[in-house]
Tab-separated table of C-alpha atoms in Angstrom:
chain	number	residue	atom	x	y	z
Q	27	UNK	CA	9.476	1.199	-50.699
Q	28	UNK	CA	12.091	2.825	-48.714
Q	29	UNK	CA	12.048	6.594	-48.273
Q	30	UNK	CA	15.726	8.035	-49.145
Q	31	UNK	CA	17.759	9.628	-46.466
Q	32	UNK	CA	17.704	13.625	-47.664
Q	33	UNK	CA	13.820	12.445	-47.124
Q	34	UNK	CA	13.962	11.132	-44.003
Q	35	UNK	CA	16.394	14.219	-42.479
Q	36	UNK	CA	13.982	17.112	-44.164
Q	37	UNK	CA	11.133	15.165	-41.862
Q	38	UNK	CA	13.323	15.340	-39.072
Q	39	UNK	CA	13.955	19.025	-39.756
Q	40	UNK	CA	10.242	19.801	-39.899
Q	41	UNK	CA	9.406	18.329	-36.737
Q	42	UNK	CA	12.200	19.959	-35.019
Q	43	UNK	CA	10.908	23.536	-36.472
Q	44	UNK	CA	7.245	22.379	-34.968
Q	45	UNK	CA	5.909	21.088	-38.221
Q	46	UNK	CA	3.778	17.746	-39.247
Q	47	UNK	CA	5.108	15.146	-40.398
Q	48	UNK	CA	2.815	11.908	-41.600
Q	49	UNK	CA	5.213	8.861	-41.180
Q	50	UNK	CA	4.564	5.421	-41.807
Q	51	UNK	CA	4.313	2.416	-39.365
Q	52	UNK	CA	4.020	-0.895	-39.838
Q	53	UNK	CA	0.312	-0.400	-38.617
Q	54	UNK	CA	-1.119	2.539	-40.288
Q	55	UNK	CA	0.677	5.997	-41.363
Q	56	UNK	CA	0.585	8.094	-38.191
Q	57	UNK	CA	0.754	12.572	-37.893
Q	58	UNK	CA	3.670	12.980	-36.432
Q	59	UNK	CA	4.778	16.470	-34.330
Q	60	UNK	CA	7.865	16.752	-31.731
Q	61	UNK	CA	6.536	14.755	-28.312
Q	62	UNK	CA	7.850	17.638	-26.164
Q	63	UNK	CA	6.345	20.716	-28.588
Q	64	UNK	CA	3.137	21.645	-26.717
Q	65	UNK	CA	2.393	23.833	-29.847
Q	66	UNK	CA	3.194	20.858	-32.663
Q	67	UNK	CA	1.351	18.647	-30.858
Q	68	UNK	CA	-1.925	20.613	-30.412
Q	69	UNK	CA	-2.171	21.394	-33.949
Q	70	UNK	CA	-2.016	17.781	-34.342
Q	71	UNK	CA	-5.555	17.642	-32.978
Q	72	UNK	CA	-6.733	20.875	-34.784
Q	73	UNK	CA	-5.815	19.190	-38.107
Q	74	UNK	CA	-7.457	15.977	-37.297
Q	75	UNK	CA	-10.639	17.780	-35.753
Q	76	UNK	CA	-9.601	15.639	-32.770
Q	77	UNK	CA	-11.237	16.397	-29.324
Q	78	UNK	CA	-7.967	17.789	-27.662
Q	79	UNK	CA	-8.927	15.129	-24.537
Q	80	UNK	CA	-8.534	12.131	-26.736
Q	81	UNK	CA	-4.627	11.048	-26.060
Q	82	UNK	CA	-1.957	10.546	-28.288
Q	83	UNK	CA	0.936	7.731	-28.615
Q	84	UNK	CA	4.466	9.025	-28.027
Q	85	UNK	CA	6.791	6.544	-30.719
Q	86	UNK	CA	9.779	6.410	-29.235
Q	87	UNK	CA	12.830	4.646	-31.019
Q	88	UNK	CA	13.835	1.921	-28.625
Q	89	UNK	CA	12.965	0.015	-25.670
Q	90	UNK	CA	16.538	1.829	-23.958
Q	91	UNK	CA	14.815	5.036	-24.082
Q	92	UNK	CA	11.072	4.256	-22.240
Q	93	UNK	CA	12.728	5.415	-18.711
Q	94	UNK	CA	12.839	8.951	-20.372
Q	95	UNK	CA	9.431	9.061	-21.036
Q	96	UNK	CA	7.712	7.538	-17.803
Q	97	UNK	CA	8.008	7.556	-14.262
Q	98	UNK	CA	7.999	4.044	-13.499
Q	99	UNK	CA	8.258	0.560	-15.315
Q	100	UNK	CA	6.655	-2.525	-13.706
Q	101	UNK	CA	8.412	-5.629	-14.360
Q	102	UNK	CA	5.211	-6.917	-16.510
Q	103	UNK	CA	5.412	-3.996	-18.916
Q	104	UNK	CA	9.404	-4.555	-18.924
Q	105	UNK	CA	8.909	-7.831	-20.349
Q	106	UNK	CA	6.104	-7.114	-22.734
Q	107	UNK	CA	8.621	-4.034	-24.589
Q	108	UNK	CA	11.006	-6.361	-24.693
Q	109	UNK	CA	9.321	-9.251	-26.300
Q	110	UNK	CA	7.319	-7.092	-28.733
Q	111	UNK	CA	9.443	-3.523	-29.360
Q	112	UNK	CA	9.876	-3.190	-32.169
Q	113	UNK	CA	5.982	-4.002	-32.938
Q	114	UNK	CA	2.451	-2.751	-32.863
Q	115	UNK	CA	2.022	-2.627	-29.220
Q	116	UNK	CA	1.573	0.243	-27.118
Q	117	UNK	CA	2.191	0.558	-23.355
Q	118	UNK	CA	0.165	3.021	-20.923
Q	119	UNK	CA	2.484	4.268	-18.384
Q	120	UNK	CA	2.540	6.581	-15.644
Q	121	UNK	CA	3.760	9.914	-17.430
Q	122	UNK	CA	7.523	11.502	-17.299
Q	123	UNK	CA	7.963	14.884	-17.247
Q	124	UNK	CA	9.162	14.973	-20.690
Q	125	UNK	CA	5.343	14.122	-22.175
Q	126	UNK	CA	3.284	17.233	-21.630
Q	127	UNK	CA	-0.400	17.252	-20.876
Q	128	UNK	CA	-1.350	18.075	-24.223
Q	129	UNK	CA	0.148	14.642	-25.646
Q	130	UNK	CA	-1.949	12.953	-22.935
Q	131	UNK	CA	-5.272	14.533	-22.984
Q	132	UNK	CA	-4.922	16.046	-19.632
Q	133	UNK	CA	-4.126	12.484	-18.172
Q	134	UNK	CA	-1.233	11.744	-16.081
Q	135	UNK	CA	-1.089	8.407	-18.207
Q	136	UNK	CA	1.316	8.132	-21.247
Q	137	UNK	CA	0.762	5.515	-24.258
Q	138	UNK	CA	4.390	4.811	-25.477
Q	139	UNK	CA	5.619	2.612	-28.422
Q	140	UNK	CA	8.570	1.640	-30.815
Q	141	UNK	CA	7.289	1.021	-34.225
Q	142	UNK	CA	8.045	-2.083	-36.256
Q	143	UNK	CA	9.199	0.066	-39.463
Q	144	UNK	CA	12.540	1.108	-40.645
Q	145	UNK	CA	11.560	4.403	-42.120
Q	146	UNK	CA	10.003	5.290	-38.748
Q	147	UNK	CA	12.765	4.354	-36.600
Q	148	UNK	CA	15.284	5.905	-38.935
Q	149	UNK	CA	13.308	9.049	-38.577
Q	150	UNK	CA	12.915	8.587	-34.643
Q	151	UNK	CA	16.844	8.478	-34.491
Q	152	UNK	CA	17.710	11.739	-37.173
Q	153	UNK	CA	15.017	13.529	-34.910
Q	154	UNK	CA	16.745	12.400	-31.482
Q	155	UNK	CA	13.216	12.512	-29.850
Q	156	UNK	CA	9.859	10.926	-29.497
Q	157	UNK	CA	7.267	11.672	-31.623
Q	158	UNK	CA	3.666	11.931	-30.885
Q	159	UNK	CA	1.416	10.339	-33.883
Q	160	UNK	CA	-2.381	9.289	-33.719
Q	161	UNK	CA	-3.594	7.903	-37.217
Q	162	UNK	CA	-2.698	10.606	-40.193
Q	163	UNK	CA	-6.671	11.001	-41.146
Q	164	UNK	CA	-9.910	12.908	-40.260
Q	165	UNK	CA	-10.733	12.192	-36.553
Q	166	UNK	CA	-13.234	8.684	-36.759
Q	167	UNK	CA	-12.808	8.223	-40.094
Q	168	UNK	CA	-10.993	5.412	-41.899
Q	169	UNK	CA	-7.071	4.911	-41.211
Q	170	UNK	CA	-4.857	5.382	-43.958
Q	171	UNK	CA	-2.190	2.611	-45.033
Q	172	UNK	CA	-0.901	4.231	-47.727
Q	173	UNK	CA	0.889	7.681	-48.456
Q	174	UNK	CA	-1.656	8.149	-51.035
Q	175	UNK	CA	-4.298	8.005	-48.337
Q	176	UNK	CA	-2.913	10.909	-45.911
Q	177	UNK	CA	-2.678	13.070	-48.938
Q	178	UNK	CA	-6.196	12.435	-50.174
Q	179	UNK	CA	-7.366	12.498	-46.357
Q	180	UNK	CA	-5.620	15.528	-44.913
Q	181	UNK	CA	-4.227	17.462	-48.066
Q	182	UNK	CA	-2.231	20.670	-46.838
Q	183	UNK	CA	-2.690	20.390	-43.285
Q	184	UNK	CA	0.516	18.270	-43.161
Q	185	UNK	CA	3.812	19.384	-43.880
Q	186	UNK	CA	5.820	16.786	-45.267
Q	187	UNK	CA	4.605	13.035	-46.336
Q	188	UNK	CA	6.845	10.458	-45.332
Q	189	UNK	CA	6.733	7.655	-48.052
Q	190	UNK	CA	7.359	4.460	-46.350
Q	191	UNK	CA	5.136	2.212	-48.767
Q	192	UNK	CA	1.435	0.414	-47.499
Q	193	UNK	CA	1.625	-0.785	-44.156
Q	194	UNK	CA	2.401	-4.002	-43.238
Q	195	UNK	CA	-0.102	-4.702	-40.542
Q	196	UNK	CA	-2.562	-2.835	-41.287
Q	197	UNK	CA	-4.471	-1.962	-38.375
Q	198	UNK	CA	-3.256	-0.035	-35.207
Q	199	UNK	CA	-1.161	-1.085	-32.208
Q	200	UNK	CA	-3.247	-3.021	-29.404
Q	201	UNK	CA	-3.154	-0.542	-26.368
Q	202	UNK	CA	-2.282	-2.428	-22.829
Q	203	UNK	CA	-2.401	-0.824	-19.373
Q	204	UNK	CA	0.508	-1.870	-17.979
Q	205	UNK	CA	-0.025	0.788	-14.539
Q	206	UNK	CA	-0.990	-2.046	-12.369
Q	207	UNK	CA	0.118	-5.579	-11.891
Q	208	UNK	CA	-2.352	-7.314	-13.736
Q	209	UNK	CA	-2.320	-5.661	-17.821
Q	210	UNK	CA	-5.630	-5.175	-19.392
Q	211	UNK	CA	-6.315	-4.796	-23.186
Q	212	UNK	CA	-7.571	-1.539	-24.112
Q	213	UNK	CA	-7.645	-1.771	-27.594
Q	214	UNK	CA	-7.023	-5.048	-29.376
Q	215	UNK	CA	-4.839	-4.563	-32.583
Q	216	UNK	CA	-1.564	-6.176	-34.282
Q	217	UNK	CA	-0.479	-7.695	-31.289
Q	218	UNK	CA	-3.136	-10.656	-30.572
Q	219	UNK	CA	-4.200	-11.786	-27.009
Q	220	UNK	CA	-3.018	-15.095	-27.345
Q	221	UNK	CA	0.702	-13.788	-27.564
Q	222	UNK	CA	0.260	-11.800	-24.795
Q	223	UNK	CA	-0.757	-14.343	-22.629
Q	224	UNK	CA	1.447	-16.852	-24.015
Q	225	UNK	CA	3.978	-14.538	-22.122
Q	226	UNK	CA	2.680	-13.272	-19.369
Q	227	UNK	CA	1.320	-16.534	-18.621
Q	228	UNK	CA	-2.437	-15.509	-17.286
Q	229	UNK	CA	-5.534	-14.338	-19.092
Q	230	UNK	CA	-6.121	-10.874	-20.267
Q	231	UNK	CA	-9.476	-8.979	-20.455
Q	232	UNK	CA	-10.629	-7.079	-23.125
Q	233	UNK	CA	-13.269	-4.650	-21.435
Q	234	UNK	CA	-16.016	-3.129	-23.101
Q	235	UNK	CA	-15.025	0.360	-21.297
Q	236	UNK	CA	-12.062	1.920	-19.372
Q	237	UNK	CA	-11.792	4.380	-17.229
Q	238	UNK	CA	-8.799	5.088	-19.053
Q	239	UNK	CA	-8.825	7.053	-22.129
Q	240	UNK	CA	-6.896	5.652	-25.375
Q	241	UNK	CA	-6.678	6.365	-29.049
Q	242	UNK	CA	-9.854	4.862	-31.397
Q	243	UNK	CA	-12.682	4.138	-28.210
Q	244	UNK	CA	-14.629	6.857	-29.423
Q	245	UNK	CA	-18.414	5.107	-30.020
Q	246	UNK	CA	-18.042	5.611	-33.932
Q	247	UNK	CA	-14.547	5.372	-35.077
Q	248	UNK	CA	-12.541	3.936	-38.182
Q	249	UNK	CA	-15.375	4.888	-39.950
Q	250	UNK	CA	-15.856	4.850	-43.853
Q	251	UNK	CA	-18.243	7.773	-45.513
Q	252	UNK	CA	-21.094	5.032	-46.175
Q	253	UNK	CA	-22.703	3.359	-42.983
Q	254	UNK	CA	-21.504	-0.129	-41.997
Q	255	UNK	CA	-24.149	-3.079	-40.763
Q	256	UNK	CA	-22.989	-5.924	-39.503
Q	257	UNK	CA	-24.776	-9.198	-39.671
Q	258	UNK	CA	-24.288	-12.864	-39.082
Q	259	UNK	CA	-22.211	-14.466	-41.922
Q	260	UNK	CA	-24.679	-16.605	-43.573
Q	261	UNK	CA	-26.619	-13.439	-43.898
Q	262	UNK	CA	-24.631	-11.280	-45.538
Q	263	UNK	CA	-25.958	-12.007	-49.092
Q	264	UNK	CA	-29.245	-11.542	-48.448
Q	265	UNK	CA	-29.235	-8.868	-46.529
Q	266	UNK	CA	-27.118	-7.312	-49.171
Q	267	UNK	CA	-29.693	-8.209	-51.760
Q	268	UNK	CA	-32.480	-7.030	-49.879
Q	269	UNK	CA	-30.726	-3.357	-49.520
Q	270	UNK	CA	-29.718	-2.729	-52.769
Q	271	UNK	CA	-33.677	-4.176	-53.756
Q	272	UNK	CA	-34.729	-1.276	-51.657
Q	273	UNK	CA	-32.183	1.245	-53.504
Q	274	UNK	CA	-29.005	1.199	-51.682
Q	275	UNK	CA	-26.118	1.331	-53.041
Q	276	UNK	CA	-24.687	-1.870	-51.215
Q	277	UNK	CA	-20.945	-2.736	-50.726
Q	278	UNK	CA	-20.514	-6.334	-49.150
Q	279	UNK	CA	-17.416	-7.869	-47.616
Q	280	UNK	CA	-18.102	-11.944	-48.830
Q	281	UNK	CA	-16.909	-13.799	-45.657
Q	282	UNK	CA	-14.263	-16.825	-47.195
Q	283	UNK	CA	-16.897	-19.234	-47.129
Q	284	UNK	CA	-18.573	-17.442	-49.741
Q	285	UNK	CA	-16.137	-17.412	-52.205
Q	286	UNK	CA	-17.011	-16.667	-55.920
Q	287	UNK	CA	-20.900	-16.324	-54.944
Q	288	UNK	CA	-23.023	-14.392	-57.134
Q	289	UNK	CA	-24.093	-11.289	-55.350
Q	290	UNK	CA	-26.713	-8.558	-56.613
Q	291	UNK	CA	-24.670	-5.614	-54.837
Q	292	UNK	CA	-23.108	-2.880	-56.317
Q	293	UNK	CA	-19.580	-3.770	-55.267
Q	294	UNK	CA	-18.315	-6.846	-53.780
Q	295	UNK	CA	-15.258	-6.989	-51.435
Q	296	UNK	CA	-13.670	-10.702	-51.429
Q	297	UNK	CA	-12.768	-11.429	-47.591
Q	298	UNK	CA	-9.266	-12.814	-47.684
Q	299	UNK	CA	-9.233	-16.409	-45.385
Q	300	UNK	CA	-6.117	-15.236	-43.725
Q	301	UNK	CA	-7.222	-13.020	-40.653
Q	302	UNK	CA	-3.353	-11.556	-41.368
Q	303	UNK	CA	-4.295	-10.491	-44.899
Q	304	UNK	CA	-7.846	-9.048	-43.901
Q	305	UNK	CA	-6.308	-7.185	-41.024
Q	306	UNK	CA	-4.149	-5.602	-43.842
Q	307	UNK	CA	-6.382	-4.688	-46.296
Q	308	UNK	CA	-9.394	-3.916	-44.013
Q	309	UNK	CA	-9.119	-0.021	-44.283
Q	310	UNK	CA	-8.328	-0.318	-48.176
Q	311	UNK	CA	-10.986	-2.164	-48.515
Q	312	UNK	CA	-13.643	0.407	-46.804
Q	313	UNK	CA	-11.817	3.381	-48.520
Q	314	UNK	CA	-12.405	1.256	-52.008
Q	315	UNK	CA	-16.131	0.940	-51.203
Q	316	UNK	CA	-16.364	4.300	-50.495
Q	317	UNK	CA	-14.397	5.709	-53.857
Q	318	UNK	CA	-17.032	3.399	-55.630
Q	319	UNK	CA	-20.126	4.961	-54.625
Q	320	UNK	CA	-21.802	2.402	-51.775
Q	321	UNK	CA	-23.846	4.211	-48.968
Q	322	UNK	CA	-24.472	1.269	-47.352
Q	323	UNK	CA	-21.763	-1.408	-46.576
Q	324	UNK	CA	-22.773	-4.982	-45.040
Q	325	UNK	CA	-20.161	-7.259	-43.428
Q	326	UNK	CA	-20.283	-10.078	-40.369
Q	327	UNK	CA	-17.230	-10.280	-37.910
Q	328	UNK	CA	-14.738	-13.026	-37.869
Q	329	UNK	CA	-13.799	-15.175	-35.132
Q	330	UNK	CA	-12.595	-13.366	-32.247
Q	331	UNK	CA	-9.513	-14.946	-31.975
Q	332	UNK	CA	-5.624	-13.766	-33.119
Q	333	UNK	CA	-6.081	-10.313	-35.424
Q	334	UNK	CA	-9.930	-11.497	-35.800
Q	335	UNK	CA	-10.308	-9.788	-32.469
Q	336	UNK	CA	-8.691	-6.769	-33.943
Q	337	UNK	CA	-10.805	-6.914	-37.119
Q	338	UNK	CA	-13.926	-7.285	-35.381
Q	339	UNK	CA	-13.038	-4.553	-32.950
Q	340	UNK	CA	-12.903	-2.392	-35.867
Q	341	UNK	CA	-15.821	-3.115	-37.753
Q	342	UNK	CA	-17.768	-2.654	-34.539
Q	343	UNK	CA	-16.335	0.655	-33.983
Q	344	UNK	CA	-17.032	1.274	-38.183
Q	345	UNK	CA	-20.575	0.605	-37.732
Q	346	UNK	CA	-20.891	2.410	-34.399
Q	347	UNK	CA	-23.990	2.326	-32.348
Q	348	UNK	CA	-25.807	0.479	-35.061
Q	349	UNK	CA	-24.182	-2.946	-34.782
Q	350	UNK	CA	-26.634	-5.185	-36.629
Q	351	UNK	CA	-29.928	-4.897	-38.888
């Protein structure tokens, strides 16, 4: 779906009079206020019931324009916007003086990116501007991927609803700190590890903690309204069984090697084979599993590998500090 244009210059119009504006991305619909808005952008965080130290990424529309938003470029993170802007990869920067500390959590780090979407970037050049825009949902709680989703999620507290059809991707950006000479992965996401490296031609780490605050780190995050578990694959169906025995009502995601088992669950989520597919429906899938009643979903993590990483990053972060029964 493509949004029309008197749609696309009545969002630019709200952000410029300090409205929201949800606006889709290939990765997930984001809640979009004017970058350079103090004001905007902290009601961003007091509609998401986001901790106002938790930074946000500035979408900028083109690689051209990154010198306006940060004080300096290293050559690695030069070549990394170039090979993957447009795409669902953000860069952490030293911070221009355009960002103000309110985008950044009080940090004097920026997290820039150019989304891989045409509504967005036609958006991001009627505005003339960057655009700050965390997920468009409840702080730690699912992602949306839809337009649908934002309006079920966060009702009146945004102004306009940029229809830009489901995302493409499906999960967010993966989050590099490009401040020093050798990157680090923050956050893995659409952008996999092996593409990165394939480029930069060394190994990346994917530490377990930063000292450098970014976007979904939080200890329970992406989270559905029923608890996640997360188990080894063969033991997904009977640990499924054995909860809805006890009287849960038990969603399972049915790893691909599973296919067309009989399961005694209440709802059954068929785990696409492609980690490209899963990636995209992972959040519709949780949301479905919640609209059907489970309070208890089980699931296993996929190979850590391309998007699996991704995946498995955010079924960790679903299940928070309970990883495993």
């Amino acid at each position: 779906m493509t949004a029309r244009t008197s749609d696309i210059e009545k969002a630019a119009g709200v952000l410029r009079a300090g409205g929201l504006v949800a606006l889709p991305t290939e990765t997930v619909y984001g809640l979009g206020a004017n970058a350079e808005d103090p004001a905007a952008v902290s009601r961003i965080f007091q509609v998401k019931g986001r901790p106002p130290s938790h930074p946000l990424i500035v979408h900028i529309g083109s690689a051209e324009h990154l010198d306006d938003w940060v004080e300096d470029v290293p050559a690695t993170a030069r070549l990394l916007a170039e090979r993957f802007w447009p795409g669902p990869l953000t860069l952490v920067l030293r911070r221009g003086r355009r960002v103000p500390l309110e985008a950044t959590g009080g940090l004097e780090t920026v997290a820039v990116r150019v989304p891989d979407h045409p509504v967005a970037l036609a958006l991001l050049s009627a505005f003339g501007g960057g655009v700050t825009a965390p997920s468009a949902n409840r702080f730690g709680s699912v992602s949306p991927t839809t337009a649908d989703d934002v309006r079920a999620e966060l009702g009146d507290g945004v102004d306009f609803v940029l229809d830009g059809g489901p995302c493409e991707v499906g999960v967010e950006s993966t989050i590099v700190d490009a401040t020093g000479e050798t990157p680090t992965i923050l956050r893995p996401g659409g952008v996999t590890r092996e593409d990165l490296e394939a480029v930069l031609g060394c190994p990346l780490v994917v530490p377990a903690t930063s000292h450098i605050r970014v976007p979904g780190q939080h200890p329970s995050h992406y989270a559905p309204r029923a608890r996640v578990v997360l188990v080894e694959p063969e033991k997904v169906v009977a640990e499924a069984e054995l909860a809805q025995e006890l009287g849960h009502r038990v969603g399972v995601f049915l790893p691909p090697a599973f296919a067309g088992a009989e399961v005694k669950a209440h709802a059954v989520v068929q785990v696409p084979g492609s980690m490209a597919a899963y990636a995209r429906g992972l959040y519709g899938f949780l949301r479905e599993l919640d609209l059907r009643g489970c309070d208890l979903i089980v699931a296993s993590l996929p190979a850590e590998e391309g998007l699996g990483l991704a995946i498995a990053n955010r079924l960790r972060r679903a299940a928070g500090p309970r990883t495993t029964v």
